[in-house]
Amino acid sequence: MDASMFRAWIQEAARLVVDNADHLTRLDSAVGDADHGINMRRGLQAAVAMLDETDPSTPGAVLATVGRALISKTGGASGPLYGTGFRQAAGALGEDPDVSAAQLGEALAAALTGIQRIGAALEGDKTMIDALSPAVTAYQAVIDTGGDLTNATRAASDAAVRGLKQTAGMQARKGRASYLGARTIGHEDPGAASTVLILSALATVTAASGRRSERPGTGAAS
Amino acid sequence: MKKLINSPDEVLADALVGVAAAHPSLTVNMSDRYIARAGGPTAGKVGLVSGGGSGHEPLHGGFVGYGMLDAACPGEVFTSPVPDQILAATRAVDGGSGVLHIVKNYTGDVLNFQMAAELATDEGVRVEGVVVNDDVAVENSTWTAGRRGTGATVFMEKIVGAAAELGADLASAAAWGREVNDRSRSFGVALTPCTVPASGKPGFELGEDEIELGVGIHGEPGRARGRLVSAREIVGIALDAIHTDMPLSGEVLVMVNGLGGTPLIELYVVYAAVAEWLAGHGVWITRNLVGNYITSLDMAGCTITVCRLTPQLTYLWDAPVETPALRWGR
């Protein structure tokens, strides 16, 4: 996977977030202050614009740029949380121009650790961690059993969706939703929902690049 | 949605242009999005920076000026400011004695201010932060994000502002802030939801005869839904909650604050009930504010904030202040 694939990931994530901005905002209006879709749209659009402007040449540099853009444009709690996640992932990828599926797994794990460090949330608190953490586990399990990148990102995306669904039964213990206490039960967490979109974008672009690489004459999937 | 705006995406930018035009005592940095005193930093004085989502006007921009804040960072509507903004404001008000961040306890505000403080520290600016968390409606446990910051923010900005003007150093300015926070409690009631311009729809549904008890200032639902009762009964619920959490006695500063959609006549009805309740409990209001100070867009309702005064706090409260929304003694 080179920089162009990571860029395609972020473009796809931005497209999904723009398409689903109203849905994210509706989820947030049930438990928070009704701005998650608006903020994520602003942040990811800024990230895409910054990638177009600076054209970073390595996967790590792409993710570092995205992290900076999210921190400086998103606002709310999602800016620092997602921004830190992307920057930690960038750090894990280093300066390699091409990264392997195993390296991407390490990057996802680093993102999870970074977000947990500043957000201090655990699984079950009804946050983005409830989607991201099972996704990282699923990705790793596929890679460890010899699966390829396409299967690993699909497994991660599916696990995130299951995690999101489970947040509906949880009572929020972090963020502004926590003030509502038991009244949050029955609603899916907006942060977990945006995490699903980002991971589903990753699965989409890796599947597309996997199909391309199966054509004769092209290189193997990285 | 019926609002006096040009476009939902331009509300903040257009409002900041208006703020700059209306108040020559303020300077508005449109690219970094902060409001500061026009005169620049005061040499030797601790700089005071606060901020948070927009939609709470006059908080915080309306409290920038002599005796109160040096700068305010308005985020998008109900969305915390970003670290770049806070860093730019922090740099701009550092008069060499460091900068105090006054932060309301919301996860987004706390995280963004923390990141900005780290960046400023890297640049050699001394920064401390004080968190406001006065809302008794929120159970303060390890299982929540902790209590919200609401009305006590106004008290803290005024009292710490006076202390800084009198020459308090960074550590003692922060200590005054913590003292105000420790001695202040708030409770809010919403009669209607509010409408964020970018979403165009009310944040929640509320029946004609229903109220939300224990709301914050972001249009989020409260801790419980109740039946609409008399102002006197609502005040009883609010002050009982405050008094249970922090027994009230002696002299107090009281703020009856409108959330943006409630006429002053109703706030005075509420104030009368507050004064009656407190007098009945042997508590004396020696200072007060009645009006719209920390609003929630067009939400109808009010918050009640009580601060147990000491002679020093009263002295700092009375000290001169000259800002767009609060001015006396100068």
PDB file of C-alpha atoms in Angstrom, chain A residues 31 116 119-131 163 166-179 181 184 187 189-190 192, chain B residues 142-145:
ATOM      1  CA  VAL A  31     -27.580  11.927  23.227  1.00  0.00           C
ATOM      2  CA  GLN A 116      -7.706   5.667  24.681  1.00  0.00           C
ATOM      3  CA  GLY A 119     -10.040  10.035  25.949  1.00  0.00           C
ATOM      4  CA  ALA A 120      -9.569   7.600  28.853  1.00  0.00           C
ATOM      5  CA  ALA A 121     -12.474   5.499  27.582  1.00  0.00           C
ATOM      6  CA  LEU A 122     -12.795   1.742  27.918  1.00  0.00           C
ATOM      7  CA  GLU A 123     -14.937  -0.695  25.963  1.00  0.00           C
ATOM      8  CA  GLY A 124     -18.505  -0.464  27.237  1.00  0.00           C
ATOM      9  CA  ASP A 125     -18.373   3.292  27.867  1.00  0.00           C
ATOM     10  CA  LYS A 126     -20.425   3.875  24.681  1.00  0.00           C
ATOM     11  CA  THR A 127     -17.818   5.707  22.611  1.00  0.00           C
ATOM     12  CA  MET A 128     -15.885   5.267  19.351  1.00  0.00           C
ATOM     13  CA  ILE A 129     -13.720   2.748  21.258  1.00  0.00           C
ATOM     14  CA  ASP A 130     -16.623   0.277  21.157  1.00  0.00           C
ATOM     15  CA  ALA A 131     -16.315   0.200  17.367  1.00  0.00           C
ATOM     16  CA  GLY A 163     -19.621  -2.893  18.026  1.00  0.00           C
ATOM     17  CA  GLN A 166     -23.952  -2.991  20.775  1.00  0.00           C
ATOM     18  CA  THR A 167     -23.554   0.646  21.826  1.00  0.00           C
ATOM     19  CA  ALA A 168     -27.333   0.999  21.560  1.00  0.00           C
ATOM     20  CA  GLY A 169     -27.706  -1.131  24.681  1.00  0.00           C
ATOM     21  CA  MET A 170     -25.081   0.776  26.659  1.00  0.00           C
ATOM     22  CA  GLN A 171     -25.318   3.706  29.053  1.00  0.00           C
ATOM     23  CA  ALA A 172     -22.881   6.468  28.132  1.00  0.00           C
ATOM     24  CA  ARG A 173     -20.085   7.056  30.638  1.00  0.00           C
ATOM     25  CA  LYS A 174     -17.894   9.472  28.678  1.00  0.00           C
ATOM     26  CA  GLY A 175     -18.381  12.729  26.852  1.00  0.00           C
ATOM     27  CA  ARG A 176     -21.414  14.928  26.874  1.00  0.00           C
ATOM     28  CA  ALA A 177     -23.762  11.960  26.486  1.00  0.00           C
ATOM     29  CA  SER A 178     -22.778  10.791  29.973  1.00  0.00           C
ATOM     30  CA  TYR A 179     -24.838  13.620  31.482  1.00  0.00           C
ATOM     31  CA  GLY A 181     -27.230   8.696  32.079  1.00  0.00           C
ATOM     32  CA  THR A 184     -28.784   7.254  26.418  1.00  0.00           C
ATOM     33  CA  HIS A 187     -29.430   5.067  20.910  1.00  0.00           C
ATOM     34  CA  ASP A 189     -23.236   6.196  19.757  1.00  0.00           C
ATOM     35  CA  PRO A 190     -22.423   8.839  17.110  1.00  0.00           C
ATOM     36  CA  ALA A 192     -18.863   4.707  17.051  1.00  0.00           C
TER      37      ALA A 192
ATOM     38  CA  THR B 142     -15.995   8.212  37.830  1.00  0.00           C
ATOM     39  CA  TRP B 143     -18.632   6.893  35.453  1.00  0.00           C
ATOM     40  CA  THR B 144     -19.384  10.229  33.818  1.00  0.00           C
ATOM     41  CA  ALA B 145     -17.304  12.962  32.268  1.00  0.00           C
TER      42      ALA B 145
END
